[in-house]
PDB file of C-alpha atoms in Angstrom:
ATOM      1  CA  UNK A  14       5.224 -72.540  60.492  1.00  0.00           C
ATOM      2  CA  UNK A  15       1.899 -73.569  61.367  1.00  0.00           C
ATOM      3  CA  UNK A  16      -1.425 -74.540  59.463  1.00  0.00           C
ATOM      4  CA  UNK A  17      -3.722 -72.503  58.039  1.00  0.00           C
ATOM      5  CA  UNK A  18      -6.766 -71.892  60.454  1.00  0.00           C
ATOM      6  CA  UNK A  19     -10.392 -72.161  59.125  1.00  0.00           C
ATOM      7  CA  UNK A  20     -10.549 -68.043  57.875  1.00  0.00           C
ATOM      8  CA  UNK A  21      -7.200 -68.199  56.122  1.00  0.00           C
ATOM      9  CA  UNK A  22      -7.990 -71.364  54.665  1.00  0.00           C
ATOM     10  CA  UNK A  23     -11.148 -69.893  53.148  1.00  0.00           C
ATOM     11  CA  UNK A  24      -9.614 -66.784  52.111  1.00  0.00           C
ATOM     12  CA  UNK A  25      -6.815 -68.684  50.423  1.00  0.00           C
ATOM     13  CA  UNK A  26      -9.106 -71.006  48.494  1.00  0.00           C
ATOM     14  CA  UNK A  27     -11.512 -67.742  47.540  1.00  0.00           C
ATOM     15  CA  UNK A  28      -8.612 -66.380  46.089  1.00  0.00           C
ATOM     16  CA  UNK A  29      -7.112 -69.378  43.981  1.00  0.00           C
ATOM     17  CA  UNK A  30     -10.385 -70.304  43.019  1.00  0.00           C
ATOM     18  CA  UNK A  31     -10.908 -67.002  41.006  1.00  0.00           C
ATOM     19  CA  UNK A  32      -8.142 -68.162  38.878  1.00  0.00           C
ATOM     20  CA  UNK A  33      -8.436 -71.677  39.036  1.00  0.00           C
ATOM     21  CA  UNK A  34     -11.983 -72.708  38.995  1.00  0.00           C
ATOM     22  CA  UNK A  35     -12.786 -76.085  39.503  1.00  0.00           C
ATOM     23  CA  UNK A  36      -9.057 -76.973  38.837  1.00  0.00           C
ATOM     24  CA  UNK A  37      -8.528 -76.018  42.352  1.00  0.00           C
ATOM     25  CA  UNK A  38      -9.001 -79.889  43.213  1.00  0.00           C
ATOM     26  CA  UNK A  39      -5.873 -80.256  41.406  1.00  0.00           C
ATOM     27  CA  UNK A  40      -4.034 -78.076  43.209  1.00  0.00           C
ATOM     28  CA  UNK A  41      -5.384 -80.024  46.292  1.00  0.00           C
ATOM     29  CA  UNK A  42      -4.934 -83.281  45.391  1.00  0.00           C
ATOM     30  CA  UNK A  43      -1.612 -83.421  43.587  1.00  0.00           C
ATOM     31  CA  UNK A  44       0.707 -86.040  44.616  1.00  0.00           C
ATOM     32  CA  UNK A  45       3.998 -85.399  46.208  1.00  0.00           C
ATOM     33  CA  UNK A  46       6.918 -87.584  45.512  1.00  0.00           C
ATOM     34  CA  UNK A  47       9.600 -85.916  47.961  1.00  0.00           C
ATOM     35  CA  UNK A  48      10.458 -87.661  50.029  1.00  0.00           C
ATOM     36  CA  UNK A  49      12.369 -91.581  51.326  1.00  0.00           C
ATOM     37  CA  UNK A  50       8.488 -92.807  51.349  1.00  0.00           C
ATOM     38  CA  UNK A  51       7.915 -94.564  48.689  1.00  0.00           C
ATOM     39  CA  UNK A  52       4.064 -93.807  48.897  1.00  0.00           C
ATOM     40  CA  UNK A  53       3.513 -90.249  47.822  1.00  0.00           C
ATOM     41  CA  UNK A  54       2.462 -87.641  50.343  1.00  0.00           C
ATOM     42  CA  UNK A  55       0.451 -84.660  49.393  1.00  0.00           C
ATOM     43  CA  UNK A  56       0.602 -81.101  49.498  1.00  0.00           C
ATOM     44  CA  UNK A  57      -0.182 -78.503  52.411  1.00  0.00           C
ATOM     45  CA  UNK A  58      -0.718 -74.650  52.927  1.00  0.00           C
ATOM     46  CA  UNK A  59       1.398 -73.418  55.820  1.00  0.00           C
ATOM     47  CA  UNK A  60       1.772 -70.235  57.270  1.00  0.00           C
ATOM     48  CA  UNK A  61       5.065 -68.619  58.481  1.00  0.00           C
ATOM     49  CA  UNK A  62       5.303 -64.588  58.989  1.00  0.00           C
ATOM     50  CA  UNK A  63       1.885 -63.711  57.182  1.00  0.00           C
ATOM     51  CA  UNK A  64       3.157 -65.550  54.140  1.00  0.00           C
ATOM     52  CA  UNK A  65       1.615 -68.308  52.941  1.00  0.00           C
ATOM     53  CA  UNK A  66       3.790 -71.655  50.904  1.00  0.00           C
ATOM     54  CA  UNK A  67       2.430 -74.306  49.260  1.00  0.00           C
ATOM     55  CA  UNK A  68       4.932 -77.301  50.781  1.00  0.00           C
ATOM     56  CA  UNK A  69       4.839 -81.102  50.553  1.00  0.00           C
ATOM     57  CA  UNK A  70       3.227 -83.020  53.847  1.00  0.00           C
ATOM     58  CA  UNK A  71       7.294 -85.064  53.667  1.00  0.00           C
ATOM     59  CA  UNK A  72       9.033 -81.289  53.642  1.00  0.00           C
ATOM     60  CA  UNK A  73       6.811 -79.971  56.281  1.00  0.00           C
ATOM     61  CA  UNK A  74       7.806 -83.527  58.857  1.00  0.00           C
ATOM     62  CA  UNK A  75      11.272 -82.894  57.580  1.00  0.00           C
ATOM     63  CA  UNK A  76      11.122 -79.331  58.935  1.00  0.00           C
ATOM     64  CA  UNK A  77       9.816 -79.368  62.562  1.00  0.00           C
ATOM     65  CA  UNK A  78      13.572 -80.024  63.317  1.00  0.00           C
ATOM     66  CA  UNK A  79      14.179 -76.033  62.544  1.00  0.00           C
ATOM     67  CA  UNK A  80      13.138 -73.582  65.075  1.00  0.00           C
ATOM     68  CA  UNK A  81      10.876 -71.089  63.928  1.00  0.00           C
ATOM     69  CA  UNK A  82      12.931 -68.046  64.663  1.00  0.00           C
ATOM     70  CA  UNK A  83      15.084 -69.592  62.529  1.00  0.00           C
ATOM     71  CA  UNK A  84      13.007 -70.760  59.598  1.00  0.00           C
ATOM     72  CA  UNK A  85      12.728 -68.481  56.661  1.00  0.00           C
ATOM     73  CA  UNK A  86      11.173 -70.169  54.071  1.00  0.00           C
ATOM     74  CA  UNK A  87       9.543 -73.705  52.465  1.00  0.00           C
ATOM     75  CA  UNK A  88       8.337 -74.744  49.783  1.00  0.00           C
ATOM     76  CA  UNK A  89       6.307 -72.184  47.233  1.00  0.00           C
ATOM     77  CA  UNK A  90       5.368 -69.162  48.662  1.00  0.00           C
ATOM     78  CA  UNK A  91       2.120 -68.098  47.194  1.00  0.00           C
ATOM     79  CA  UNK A  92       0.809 -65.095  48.704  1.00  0.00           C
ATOM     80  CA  UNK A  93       0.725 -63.071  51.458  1.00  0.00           C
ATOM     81  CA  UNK A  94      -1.640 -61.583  54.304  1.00  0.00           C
ATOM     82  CA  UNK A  95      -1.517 -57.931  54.401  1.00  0.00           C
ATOM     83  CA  UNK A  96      -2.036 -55.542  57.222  1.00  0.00           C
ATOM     84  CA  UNK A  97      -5.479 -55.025  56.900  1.00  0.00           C
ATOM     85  CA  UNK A  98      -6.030 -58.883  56.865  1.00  0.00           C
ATOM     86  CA  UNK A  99      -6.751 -59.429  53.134  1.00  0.00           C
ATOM     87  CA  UNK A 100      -5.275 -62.086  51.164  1.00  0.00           C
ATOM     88  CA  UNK A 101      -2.688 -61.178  47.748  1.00  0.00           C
ATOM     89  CA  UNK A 102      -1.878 -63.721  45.895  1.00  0.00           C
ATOM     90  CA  UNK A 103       2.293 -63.036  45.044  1.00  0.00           C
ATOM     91  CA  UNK A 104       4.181 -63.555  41.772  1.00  0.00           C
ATOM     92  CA  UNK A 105       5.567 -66.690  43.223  1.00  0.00           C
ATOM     93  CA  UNK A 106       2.672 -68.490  42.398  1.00  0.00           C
ATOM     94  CA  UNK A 107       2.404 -67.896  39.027  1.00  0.00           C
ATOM     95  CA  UNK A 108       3.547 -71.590  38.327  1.00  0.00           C
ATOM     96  CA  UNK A 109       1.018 -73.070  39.881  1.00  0.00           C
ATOM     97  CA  UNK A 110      -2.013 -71.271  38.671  1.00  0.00           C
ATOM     98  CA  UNK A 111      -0.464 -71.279  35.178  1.00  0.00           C
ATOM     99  CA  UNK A 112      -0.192 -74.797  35.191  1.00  0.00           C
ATOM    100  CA  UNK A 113      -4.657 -74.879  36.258  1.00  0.00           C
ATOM    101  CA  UNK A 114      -5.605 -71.256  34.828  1.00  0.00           C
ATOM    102  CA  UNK A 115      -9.545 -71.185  34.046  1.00  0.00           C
ATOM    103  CA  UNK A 116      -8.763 -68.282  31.671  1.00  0.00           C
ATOM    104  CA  UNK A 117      -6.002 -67.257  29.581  1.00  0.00           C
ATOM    105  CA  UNK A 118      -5.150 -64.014  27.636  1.00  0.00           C
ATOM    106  CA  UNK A 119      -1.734 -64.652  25.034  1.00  0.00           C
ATOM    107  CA  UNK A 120      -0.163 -61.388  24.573  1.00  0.00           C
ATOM    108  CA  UNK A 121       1.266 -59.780  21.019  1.00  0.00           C
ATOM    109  CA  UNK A 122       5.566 -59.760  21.439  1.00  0.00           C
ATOM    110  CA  UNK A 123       5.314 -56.131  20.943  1.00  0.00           C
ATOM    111  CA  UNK A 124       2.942 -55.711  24.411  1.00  0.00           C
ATOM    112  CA  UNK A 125       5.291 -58.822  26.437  1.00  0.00           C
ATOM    113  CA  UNK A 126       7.407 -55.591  27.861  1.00  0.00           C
ATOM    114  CA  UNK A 127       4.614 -53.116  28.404  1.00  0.00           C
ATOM    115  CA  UNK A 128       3.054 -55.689  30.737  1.00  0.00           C
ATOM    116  CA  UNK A 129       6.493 -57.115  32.132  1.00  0.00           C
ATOM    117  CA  UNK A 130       6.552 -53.438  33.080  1.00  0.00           C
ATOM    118  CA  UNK A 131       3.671 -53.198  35.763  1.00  0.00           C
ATOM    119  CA  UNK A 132       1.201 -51.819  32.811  1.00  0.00           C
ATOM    120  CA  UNK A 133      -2.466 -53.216  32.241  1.00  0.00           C
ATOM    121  CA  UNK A 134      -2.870 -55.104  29.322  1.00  0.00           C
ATOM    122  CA  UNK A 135      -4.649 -52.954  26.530  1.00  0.00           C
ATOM    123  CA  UNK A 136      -6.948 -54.550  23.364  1.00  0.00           C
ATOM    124  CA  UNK A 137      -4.175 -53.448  20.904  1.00  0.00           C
ATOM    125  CA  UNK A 138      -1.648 -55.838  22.809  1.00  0.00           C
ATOM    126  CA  UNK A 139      -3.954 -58.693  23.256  1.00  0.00           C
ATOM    127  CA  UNK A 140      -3.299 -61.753  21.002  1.00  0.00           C
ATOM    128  CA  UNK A 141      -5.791 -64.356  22.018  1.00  0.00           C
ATOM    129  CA  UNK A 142      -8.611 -64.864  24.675  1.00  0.00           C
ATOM    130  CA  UNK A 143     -10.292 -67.653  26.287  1.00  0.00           C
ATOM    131  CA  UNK A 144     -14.006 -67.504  26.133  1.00  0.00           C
ATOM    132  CA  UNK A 145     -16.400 -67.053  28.803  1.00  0.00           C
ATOM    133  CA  UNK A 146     -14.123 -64.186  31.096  1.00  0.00           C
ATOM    134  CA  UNK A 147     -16.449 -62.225  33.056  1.00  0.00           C
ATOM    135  CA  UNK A 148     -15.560 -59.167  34.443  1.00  0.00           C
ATOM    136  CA  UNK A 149     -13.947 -59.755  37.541  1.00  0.00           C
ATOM    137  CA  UNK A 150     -12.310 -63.293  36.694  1.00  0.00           C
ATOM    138  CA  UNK A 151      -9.123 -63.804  37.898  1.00  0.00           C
ATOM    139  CA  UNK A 152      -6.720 -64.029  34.137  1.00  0.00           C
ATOM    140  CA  UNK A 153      -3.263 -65.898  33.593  1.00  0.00           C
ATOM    141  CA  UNK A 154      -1.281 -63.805  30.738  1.00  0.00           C
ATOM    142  CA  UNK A 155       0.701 -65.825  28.611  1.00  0.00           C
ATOM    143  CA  UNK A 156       3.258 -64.619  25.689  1.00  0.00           C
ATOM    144  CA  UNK A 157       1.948 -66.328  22.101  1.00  0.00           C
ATOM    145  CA  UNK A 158       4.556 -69.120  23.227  1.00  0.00           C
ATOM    146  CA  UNK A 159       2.933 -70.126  25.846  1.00  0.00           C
ATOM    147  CA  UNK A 160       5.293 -68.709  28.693  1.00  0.00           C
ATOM    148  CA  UNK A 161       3.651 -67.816  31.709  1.00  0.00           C
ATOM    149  CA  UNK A 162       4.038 -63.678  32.494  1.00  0.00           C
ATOM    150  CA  UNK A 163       1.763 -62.771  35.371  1.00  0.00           C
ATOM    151  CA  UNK A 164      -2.034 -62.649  36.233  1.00  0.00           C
ATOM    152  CA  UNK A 165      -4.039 -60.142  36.517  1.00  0.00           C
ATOM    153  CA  UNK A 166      -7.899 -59.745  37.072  1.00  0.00           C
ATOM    154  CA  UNK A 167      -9.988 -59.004  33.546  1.00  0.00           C
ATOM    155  CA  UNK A 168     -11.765 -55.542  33.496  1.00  0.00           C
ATOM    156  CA  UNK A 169     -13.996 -56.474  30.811  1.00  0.00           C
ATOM    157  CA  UNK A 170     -15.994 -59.565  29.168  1.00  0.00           C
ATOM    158  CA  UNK A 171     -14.989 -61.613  25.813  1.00  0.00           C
ATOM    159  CA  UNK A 172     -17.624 -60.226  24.327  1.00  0.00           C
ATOM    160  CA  UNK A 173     -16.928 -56.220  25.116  1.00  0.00           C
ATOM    161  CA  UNK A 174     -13.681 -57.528  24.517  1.00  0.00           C
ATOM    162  CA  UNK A 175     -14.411 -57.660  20.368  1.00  0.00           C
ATOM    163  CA  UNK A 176     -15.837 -54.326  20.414  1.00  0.00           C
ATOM    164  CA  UNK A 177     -13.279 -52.419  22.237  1.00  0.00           C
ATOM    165  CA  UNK A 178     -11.118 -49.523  20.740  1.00  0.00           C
ATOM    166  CA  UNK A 179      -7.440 -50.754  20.914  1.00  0.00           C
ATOM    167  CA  UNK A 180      -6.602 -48.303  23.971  1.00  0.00           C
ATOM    168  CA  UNK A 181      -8.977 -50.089  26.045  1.00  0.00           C
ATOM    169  CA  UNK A 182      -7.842 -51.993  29.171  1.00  0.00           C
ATOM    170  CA  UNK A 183      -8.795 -55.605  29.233  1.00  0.00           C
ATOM    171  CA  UNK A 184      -6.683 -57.446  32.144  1.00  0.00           C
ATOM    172  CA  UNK A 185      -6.090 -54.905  35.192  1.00  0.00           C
ATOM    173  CA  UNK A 186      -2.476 -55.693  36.114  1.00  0.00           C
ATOM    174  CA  UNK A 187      -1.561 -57.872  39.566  1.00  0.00           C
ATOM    175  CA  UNK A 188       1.903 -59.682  39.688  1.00  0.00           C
ATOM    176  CA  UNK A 189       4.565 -60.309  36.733  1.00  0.00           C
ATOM    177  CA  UNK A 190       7.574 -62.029  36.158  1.00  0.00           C
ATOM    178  CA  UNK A 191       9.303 -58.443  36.014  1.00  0.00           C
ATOM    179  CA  UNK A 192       9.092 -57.976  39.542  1.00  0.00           C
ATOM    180  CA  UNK A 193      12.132 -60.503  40.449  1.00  0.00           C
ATOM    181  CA  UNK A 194      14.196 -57.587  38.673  1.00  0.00           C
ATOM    182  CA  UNK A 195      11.908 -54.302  39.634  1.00  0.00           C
ATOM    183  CA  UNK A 196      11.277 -55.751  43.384  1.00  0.00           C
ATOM    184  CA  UNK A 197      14.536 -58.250  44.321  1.00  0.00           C
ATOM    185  CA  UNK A 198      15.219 -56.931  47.760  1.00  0.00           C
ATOM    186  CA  UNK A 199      11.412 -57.361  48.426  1.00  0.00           C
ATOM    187  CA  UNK A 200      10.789 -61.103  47.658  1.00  0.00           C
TER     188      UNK A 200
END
């Protein structure tokens, strides 16, 4: 397990930032309270196996006695590299961009399954929408009571949004909280 250098770091950030925003800081700067120290530490991006965690500073001290053949995993993991070099975020970090989404889309209860599914989320499924989602922007979905489901990026504005047939896609589909079922022996 070893820090992210200066290219992953900036990929990484790119990437939470779409969802995020200026919120990122939050992510940043939150306190950890693991620990015996009585101060708090903060959190850290490590990287172990092309997988990147989001781990407390404490956990990370508290792991250096683990060889890293032997070391699987710590703390969140939140995405992965991929061959090619990109960055994907992973479904395991749907808690913490949840808890500092930009922009939200709340789904209808008849649409929760189509999405929990691996399907886009169409206009006819769509409950509410934040304003201000660009095309492009990196979208937390959310059931009508407020549960987190998955992200996805948006395929069209708020504004085209209003004027869409009900067959049109709005959020193209990333990660959901189906894929601990569909994907187990993956994660």
């Amino acid at each position: 397990m070893r820090p992210l250098d200066e290219d992953e770091t900036k990929a990484v950030f790119e990437k939470l930032f779409k969802f995020t925003g200026n919120n990122l800081k939050n992510i940043v700067e939150n306190p950890s309270y693991e620990g015996p120290d009585s101060n708090p530490s903060r959190y850290c991006f490590r990287i172990n196996k092309n997988r990147v965690y989001y781990v407390s500073e404490s956990l990370v001290k508290r792991a250096t006695n683990v060889a890293r053949n032997n070391l699987v995993s710590l703390g969140t993991c939140i995405g992965k590299y991929t061959h090619g070099g990109s960055f994907h975020l992973t479904v395991q970090s749907l808690s913490l961009l949840a808890a500092n989404a930009k922009h939200k889309v709340w789904l209808k209860p008849t649409s929760e399954m189509a999405f929990l599914y691996g399907n886009h989320v169409l206009k006819g499924g769509l409950g509410r929408i934040t304003e201000n989602i660009a095309p492009g922007d990196g979208v937390v979905v959310f059931s009508m009571s407020d549960v987190p489901l998955g992200f996805g990026i948006s395929a069209k504005s708020t504004q085209d949004c209003r004027k869409l047939d009900p067959n049109g896609i709005v959020v193209l589909h990333q990660a959901d909280i189906g894929e601990y079922l569909r994907m187990e022996d993956e994660l």
